[in-house]
Tab-separated table of C-alpha atoms in Angstrom:
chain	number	residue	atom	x	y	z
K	250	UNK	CA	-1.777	12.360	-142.385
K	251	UNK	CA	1.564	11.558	-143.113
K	252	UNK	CA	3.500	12.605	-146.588
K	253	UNK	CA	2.189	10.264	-149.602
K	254	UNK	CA	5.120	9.969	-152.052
K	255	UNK	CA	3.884	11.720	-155.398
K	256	UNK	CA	5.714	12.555	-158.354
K	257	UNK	CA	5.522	16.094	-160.185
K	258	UNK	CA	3.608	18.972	-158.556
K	259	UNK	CA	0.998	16.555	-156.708
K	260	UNK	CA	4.312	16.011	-154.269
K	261	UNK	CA	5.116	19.337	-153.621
K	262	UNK	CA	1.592	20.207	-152.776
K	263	UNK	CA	1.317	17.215	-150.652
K	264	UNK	CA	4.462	17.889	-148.647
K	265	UNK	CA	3.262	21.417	-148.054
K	266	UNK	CA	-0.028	20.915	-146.595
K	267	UNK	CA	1.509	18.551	-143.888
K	268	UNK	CA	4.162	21.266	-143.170
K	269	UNK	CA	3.094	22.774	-139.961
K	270	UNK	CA	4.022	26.014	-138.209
K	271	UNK	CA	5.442	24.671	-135.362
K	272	UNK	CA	8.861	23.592	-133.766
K	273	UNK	CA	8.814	19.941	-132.392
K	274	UNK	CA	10.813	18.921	-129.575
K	275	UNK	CA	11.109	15.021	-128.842
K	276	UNK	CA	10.756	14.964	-124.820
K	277	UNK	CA	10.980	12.398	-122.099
K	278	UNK	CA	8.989	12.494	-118.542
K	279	UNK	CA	9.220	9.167	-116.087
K	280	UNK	CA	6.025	8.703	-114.073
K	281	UNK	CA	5.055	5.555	-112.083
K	282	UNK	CA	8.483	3.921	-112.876
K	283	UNK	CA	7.767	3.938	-116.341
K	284	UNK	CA	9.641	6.293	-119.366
K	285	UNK	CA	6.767	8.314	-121.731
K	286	UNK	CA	7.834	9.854	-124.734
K	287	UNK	CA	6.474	12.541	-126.295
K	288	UNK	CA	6.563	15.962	-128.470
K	289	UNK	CA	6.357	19.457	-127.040
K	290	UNK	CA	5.200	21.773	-130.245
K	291	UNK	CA	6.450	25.271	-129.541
K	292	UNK	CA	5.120	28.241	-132.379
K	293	UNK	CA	7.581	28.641	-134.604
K	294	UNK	CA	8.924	31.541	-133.352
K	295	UNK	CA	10.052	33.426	-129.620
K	296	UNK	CA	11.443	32.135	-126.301
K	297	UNK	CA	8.230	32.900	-124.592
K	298	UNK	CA	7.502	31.321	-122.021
K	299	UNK	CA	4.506	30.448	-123.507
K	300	UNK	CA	0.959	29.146	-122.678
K	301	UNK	CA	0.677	25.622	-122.647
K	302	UNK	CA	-1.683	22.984	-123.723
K	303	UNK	CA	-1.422	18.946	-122.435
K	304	UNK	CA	-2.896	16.685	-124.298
K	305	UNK	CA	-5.647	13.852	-123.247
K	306	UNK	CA	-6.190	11.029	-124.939
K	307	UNK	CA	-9.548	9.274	-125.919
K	308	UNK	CA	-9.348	5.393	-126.059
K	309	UNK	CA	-7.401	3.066	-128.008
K	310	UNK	CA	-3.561	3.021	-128.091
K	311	UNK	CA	-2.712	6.117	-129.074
K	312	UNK	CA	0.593	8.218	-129.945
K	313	UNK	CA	2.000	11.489	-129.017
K	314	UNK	CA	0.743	12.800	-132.453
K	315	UNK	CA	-2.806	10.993	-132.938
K	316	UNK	CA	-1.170	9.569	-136.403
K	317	UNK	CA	-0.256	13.345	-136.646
K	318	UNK	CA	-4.241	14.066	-136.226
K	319	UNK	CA	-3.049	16.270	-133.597
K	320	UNK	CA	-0.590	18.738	-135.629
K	321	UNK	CA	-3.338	21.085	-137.004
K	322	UNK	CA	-4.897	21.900	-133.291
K	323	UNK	CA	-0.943	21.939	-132.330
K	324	UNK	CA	-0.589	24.706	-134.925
K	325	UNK	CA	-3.704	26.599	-134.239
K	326	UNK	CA	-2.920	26.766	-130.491
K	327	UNK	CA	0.803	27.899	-131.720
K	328	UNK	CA	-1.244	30.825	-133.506
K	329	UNK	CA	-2.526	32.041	-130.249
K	330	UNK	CA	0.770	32.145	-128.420
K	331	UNK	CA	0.261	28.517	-127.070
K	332	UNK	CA	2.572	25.318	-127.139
K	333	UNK	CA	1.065	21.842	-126.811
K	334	UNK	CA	2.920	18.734	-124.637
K	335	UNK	CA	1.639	15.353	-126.015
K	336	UNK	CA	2.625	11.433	-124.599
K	337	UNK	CA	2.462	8.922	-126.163
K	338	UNK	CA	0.374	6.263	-124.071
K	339	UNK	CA	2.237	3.446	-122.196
K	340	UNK	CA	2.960	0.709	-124.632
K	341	UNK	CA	2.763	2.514	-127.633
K	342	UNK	CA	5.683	4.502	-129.713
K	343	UNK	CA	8.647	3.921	-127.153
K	344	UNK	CA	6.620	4.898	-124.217
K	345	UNK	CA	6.549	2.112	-121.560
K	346	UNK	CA	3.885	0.002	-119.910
K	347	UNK	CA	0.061	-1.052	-120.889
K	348	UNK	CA	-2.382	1.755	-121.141
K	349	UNK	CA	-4.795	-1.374	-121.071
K	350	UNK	CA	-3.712	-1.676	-116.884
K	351	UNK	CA	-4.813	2.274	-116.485
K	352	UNK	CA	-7.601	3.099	-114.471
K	353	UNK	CA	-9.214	6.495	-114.916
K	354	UNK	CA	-7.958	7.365	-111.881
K	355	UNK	CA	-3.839	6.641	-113.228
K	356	UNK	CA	-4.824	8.392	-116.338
K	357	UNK	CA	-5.533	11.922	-113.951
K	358	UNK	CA	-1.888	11.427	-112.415
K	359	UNK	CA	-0.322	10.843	-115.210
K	360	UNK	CA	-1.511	13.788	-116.560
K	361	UNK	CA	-0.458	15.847	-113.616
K	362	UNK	CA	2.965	14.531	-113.919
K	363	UNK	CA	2.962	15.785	-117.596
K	364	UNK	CA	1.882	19.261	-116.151
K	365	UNK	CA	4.325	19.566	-113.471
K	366	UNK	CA	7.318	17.734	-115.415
K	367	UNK	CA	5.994	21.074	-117.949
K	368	UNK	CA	6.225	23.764	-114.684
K	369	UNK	CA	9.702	22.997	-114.714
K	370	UNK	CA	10.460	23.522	-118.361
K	371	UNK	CA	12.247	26.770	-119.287
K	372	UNK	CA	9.993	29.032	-121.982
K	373	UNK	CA	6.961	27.397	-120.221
K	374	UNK	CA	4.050	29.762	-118.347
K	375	UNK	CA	3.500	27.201	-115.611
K	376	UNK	CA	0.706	29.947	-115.290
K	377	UNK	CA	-0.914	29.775	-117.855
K	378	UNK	CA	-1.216	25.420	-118.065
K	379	UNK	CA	-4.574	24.167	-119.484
K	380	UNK	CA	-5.651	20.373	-120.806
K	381	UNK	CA	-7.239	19.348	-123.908
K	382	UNK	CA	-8.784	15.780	-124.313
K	383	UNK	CA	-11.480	13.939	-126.711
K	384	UNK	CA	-14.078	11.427	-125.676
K	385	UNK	CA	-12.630	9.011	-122.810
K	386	UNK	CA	-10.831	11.701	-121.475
K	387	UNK	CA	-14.021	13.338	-120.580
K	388	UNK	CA	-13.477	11.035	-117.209
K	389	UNK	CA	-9.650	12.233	-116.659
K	390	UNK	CA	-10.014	16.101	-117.250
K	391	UNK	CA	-12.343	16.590	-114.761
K	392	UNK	CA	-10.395	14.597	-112.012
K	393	UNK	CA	-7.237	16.439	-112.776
K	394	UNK	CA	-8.605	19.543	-112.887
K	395	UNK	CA	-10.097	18.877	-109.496
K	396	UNK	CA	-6.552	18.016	-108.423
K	397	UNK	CA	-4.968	20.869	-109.596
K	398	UNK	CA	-6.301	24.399	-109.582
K	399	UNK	CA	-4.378	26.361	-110.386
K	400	UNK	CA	-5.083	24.819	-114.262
K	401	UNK	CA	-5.980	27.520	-116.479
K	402	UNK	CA	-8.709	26.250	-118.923
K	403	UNK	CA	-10.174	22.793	-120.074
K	404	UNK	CA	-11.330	21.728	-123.544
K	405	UNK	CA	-13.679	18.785	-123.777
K	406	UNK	CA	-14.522	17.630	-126.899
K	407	UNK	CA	-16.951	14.902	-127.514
K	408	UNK	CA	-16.888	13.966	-123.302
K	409	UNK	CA	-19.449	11.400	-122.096
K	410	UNK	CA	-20.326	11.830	-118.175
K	411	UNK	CA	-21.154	7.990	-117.230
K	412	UNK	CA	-19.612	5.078	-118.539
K	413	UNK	CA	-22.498	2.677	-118.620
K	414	UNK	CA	-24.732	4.751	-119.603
K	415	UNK	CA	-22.746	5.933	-122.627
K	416	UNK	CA	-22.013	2.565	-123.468
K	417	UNK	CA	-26.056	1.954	-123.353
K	418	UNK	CA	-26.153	4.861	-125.711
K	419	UNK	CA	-23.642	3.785	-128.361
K	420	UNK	CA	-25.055	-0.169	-128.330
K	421	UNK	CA	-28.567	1.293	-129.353
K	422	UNK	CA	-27.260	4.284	-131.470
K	423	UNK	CA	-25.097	1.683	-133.268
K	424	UNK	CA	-27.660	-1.243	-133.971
K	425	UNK	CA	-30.452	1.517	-135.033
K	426	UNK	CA	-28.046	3.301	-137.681
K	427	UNK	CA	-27.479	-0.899	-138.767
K	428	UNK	CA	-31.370	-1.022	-139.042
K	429	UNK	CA	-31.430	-3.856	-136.503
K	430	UNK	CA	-35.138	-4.938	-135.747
K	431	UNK	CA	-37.125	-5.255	-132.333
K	432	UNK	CA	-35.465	-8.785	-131.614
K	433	UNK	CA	-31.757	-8.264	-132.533
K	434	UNK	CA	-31.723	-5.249	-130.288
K	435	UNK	CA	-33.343	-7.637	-127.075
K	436	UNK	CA	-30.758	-9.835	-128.135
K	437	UNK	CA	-27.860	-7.019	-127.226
K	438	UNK	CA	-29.553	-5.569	-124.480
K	439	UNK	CA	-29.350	-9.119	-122.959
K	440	UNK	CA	-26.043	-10.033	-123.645
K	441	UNK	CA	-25.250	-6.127	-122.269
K	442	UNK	CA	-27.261	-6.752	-119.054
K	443	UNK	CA	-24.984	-10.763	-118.749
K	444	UNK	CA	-21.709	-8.561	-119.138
K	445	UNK	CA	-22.984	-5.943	-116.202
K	446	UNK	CA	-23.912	-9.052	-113.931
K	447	UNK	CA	-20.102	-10.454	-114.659
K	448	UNK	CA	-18.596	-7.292	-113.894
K	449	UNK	CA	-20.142	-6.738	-111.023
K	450	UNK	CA	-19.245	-10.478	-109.964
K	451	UNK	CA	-15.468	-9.622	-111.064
K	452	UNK	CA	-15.976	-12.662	-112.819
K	453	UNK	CA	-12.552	-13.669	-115.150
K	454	UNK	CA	-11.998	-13.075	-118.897
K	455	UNK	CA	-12.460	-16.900	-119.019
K	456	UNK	CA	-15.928	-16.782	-117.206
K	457	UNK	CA	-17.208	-13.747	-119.985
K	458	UNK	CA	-15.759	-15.536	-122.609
K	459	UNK	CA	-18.017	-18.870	-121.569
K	460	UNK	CA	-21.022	-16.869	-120.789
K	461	UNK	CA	-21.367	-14.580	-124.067
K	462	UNK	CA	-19.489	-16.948	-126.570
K	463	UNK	CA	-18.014	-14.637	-129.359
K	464	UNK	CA	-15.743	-11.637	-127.334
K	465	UNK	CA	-15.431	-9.349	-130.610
K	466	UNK	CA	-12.493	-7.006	-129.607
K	467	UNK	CA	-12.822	-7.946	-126.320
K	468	UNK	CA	-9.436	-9.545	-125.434
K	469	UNK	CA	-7.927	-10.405	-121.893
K	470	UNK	CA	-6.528	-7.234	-121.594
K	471	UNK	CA	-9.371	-5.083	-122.299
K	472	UNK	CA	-11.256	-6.908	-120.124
K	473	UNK	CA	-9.566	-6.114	-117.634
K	474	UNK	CA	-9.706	-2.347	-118.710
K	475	UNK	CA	-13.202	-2.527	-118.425
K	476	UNK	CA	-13.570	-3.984	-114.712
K	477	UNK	CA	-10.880	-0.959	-113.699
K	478	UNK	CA	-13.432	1.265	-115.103
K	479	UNK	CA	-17.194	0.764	-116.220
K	480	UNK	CA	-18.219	2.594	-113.186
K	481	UNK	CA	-16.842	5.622	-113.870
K	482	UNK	CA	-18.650	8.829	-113.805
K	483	UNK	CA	-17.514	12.731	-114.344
K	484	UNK	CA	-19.832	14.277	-112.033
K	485	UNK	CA	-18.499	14.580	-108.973
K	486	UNK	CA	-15.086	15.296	-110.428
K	487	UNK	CA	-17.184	18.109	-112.830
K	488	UNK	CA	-18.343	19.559	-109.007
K	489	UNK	CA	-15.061	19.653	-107.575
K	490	UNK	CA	-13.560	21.596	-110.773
K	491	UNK	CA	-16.349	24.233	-110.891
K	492	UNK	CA	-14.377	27.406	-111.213
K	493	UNK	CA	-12.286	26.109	-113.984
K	494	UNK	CA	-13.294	27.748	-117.459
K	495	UNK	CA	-14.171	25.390	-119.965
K	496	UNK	CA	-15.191	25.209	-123.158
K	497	UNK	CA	-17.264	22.129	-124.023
K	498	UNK	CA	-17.420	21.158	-127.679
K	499	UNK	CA	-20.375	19.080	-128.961
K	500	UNK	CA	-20.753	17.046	-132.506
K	501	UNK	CA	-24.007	16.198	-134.299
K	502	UNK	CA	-23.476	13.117	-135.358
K	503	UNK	CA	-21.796	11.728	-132.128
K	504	UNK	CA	-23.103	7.997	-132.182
K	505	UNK	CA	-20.768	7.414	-128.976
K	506	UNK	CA	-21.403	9.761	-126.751
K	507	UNK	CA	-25.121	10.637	-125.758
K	508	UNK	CA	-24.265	14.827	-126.482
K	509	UNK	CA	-27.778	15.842	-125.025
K	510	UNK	CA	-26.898	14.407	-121.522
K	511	UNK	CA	-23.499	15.720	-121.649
K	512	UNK	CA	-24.598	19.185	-121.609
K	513	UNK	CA	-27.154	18.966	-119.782
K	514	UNK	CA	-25.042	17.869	-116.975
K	515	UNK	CA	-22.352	20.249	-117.812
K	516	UNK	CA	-24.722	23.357	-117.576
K	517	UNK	CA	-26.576	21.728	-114.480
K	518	UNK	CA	-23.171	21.163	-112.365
K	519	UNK	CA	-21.159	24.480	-113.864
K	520	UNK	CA	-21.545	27.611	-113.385
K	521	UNK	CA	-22.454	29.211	-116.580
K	522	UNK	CA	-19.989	32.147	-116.136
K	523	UNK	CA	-17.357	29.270	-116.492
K	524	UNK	CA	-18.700	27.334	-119.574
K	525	UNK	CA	-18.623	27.444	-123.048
K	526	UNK	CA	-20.565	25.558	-124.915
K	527	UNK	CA	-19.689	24.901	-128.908
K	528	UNK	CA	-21.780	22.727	-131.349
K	529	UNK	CA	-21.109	21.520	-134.769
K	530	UNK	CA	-23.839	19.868	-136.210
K	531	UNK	CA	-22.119	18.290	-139.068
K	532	UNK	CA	-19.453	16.775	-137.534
K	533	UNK	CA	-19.005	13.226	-136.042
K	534	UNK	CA	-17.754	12.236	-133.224
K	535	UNK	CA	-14.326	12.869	-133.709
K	536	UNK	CA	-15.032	16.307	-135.187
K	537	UNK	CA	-14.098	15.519	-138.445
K	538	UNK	CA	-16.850	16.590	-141.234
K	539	UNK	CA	-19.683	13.704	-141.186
K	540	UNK	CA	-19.854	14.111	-144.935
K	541	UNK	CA	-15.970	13.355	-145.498
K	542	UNK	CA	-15.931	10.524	-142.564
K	543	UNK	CA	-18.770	8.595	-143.832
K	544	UNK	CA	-16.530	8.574	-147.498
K	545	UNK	CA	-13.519	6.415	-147.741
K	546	UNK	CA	-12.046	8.038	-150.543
K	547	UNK	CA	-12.533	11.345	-149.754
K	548	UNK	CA	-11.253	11.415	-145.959
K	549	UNK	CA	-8.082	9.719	-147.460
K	550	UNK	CA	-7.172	12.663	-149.871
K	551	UNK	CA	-8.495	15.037	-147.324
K	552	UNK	CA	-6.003	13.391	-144.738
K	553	UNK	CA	-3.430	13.235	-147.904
K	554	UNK	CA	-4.031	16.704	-149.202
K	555	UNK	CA	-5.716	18.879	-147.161
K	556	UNK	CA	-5.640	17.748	-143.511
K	557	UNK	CA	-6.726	20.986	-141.844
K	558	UNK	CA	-9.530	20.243	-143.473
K	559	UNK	CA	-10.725	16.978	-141.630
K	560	UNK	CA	-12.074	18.951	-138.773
K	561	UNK	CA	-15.752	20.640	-139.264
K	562	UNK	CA	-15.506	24.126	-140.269
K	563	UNK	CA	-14.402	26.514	-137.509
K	564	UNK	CA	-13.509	24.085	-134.984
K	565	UNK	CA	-9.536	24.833	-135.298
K	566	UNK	CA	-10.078	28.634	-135.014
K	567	UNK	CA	-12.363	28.481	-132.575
K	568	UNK	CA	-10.594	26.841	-129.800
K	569	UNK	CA	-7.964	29.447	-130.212
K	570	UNK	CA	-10.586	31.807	-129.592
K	571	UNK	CA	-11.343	30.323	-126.720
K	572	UNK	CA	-7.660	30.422	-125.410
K	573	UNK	CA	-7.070	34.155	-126.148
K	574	UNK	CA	-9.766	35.007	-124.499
K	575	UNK	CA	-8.874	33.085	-121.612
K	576	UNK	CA	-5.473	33.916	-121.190
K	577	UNK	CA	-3.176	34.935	-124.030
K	578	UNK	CA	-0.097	32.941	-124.894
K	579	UNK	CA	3.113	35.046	-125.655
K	580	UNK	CA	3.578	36.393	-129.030
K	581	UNK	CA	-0.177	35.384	-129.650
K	582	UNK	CA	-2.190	38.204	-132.498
């Protein structure tokens, strides 16, 4: 969502719209012997201390700002009194390491670091701390939050419970949307159930590579990623976090994450006084309108020109909401 350079009036509208309410700070935490840089968005007005959101990443090597896909939730929690803290992931933007040698398990501590490096922090509510995260953080919230409790809140959008079986999900989900027939899905399912047997055998990249042929995406490193984790699974963690309030947000059009099992085992393992549930039907997995994703054209000028707009309707507002009613952030309406 950066600024496109456009002459005349198309400029000045497109510099506006990614103008955010919000005062960025450029900040520095070192954690494991490694230096993470990120941005702490404070509202753009007050000393607080204010409310404070950290920010979990899904997969993929990703920046403090998402490719500033962040800003607009920065700037709606900023509207209800809240900042937002936000790494960038080891190896990526300045920040050092390889987010590819991370188990699920260094993902949780690194996050606590960000919280208590944030406790310190002057115009900071170490109070009133909560965590946000998207898809594979759905395995590091919970464990953190079972780590620390005196966390305030947790939002968990688009979370899958248990790695394989999400992974099962998104194969089939994937190949049916394709139109694949009978035998091309046997086909997957076998070279799915050959990858299980290797990892289970902590057989080497080399090994995989021989056995299945073509890797895809799959390089050395990721491999590796995988072995750390394929066996993870939320559940206990979910137990051990059970009087944490959460709000749990859903999409209709998730083809990664199996939504239906997620909350069922959310509602099963929380207490309902502690859960909120949110769905939006029309939105993908990311929770950006299904309609504008599935459109190349039209999530590019929505990104360009109106990038608020990328999420499904009422998603921004609503996770406010859900933060003022939880606790409010100083200054917040």
């Amino acid at each position: 969502m950066g600024v496109l350079l456009v002459s005349g009036g198309l400029g000045g509208i497109v510099v506006w719209q990614n103008t955010y309410a919000l005062r960025e700070e450029r900040v520095v935490l070192w954690h494991d012997g490694h230096r993470l840089e990120g941005v702490l968005a404070l509202p753009p007005a007050g000393d607080g201390p204010f409310g404070l959101v950290v920010f979990v990443h899904g997969d993929g090597p990703v920046d403090a700002t998402h490719d500033t896909f962040y800003r607009p939730l920065w700037e709606s929690f900023a509207r209800a009194g809240y900042a937002s803290l936000s790494f960038s992931k080891p190896g990526v933007a300045g920040s050092e390491g390889d987010w590819l040698e991370q188990s699920m398990d260094d993902r949780a501590a690194e996050t606590l670091a960000a919280v208590a490096w944030a406790r310190s922090r002057p115009g900071i509510d170490g109070r009133r701390i909560g965590l946000w995260g998207a898809s594979q953080a759905g395995w590091v919230l919970p464990k953190a939050a079972a780590k620390d409790r005196r966390l305030q809140f947790v939002i968990a959008v688009s979370p899958a419970v248990n790695w394989l079986r999400q992974g099962r999900y998104n194969l089939l989900t994937e190949l049916r949307r394709e139109g694949a027939d009978r035998r091309r899905i046997d086909k997957a399912l076998r070279r799915r159930e050959t990858t299980l047997r290797l990892l289970r055998q902590q057989a080497s990249y080399e090994t995989y590579r021989a056995a299945v042929g073509d890797t895809g995406d799959v390089t050395p490193g990721r491999w590796r990623f995988i072995a750390k984790n394929y066996t993870a699974d939320a559940a206990a963690d979910l137990r051990a976090m059970r009087n944490t309030p959460v709000l749990l947000v859903l999409a209709g059009h998730d083809v990664n994450v199996d939504v239906t099992e997620t909350e069922a085992v959310y509602r099963e393992i929380l207490p309902a006084s502690t859960l909120t549930v949110e769905h939006y039907p029309d939105a993908t997995h990311s929770l950006v309108d299904h309609n504008t994703e599935r459109s190349p054209w039209r999530l590019t000028a929505t990104a360009v020109f109106a990038p608020r707009k990328l999420y499904a309707a009422g998603f921004l507002d609503s996770q406010a909401r859900f933060l003022r009613r939880t606790g409010p952030g100083e200054g917040a309406p």
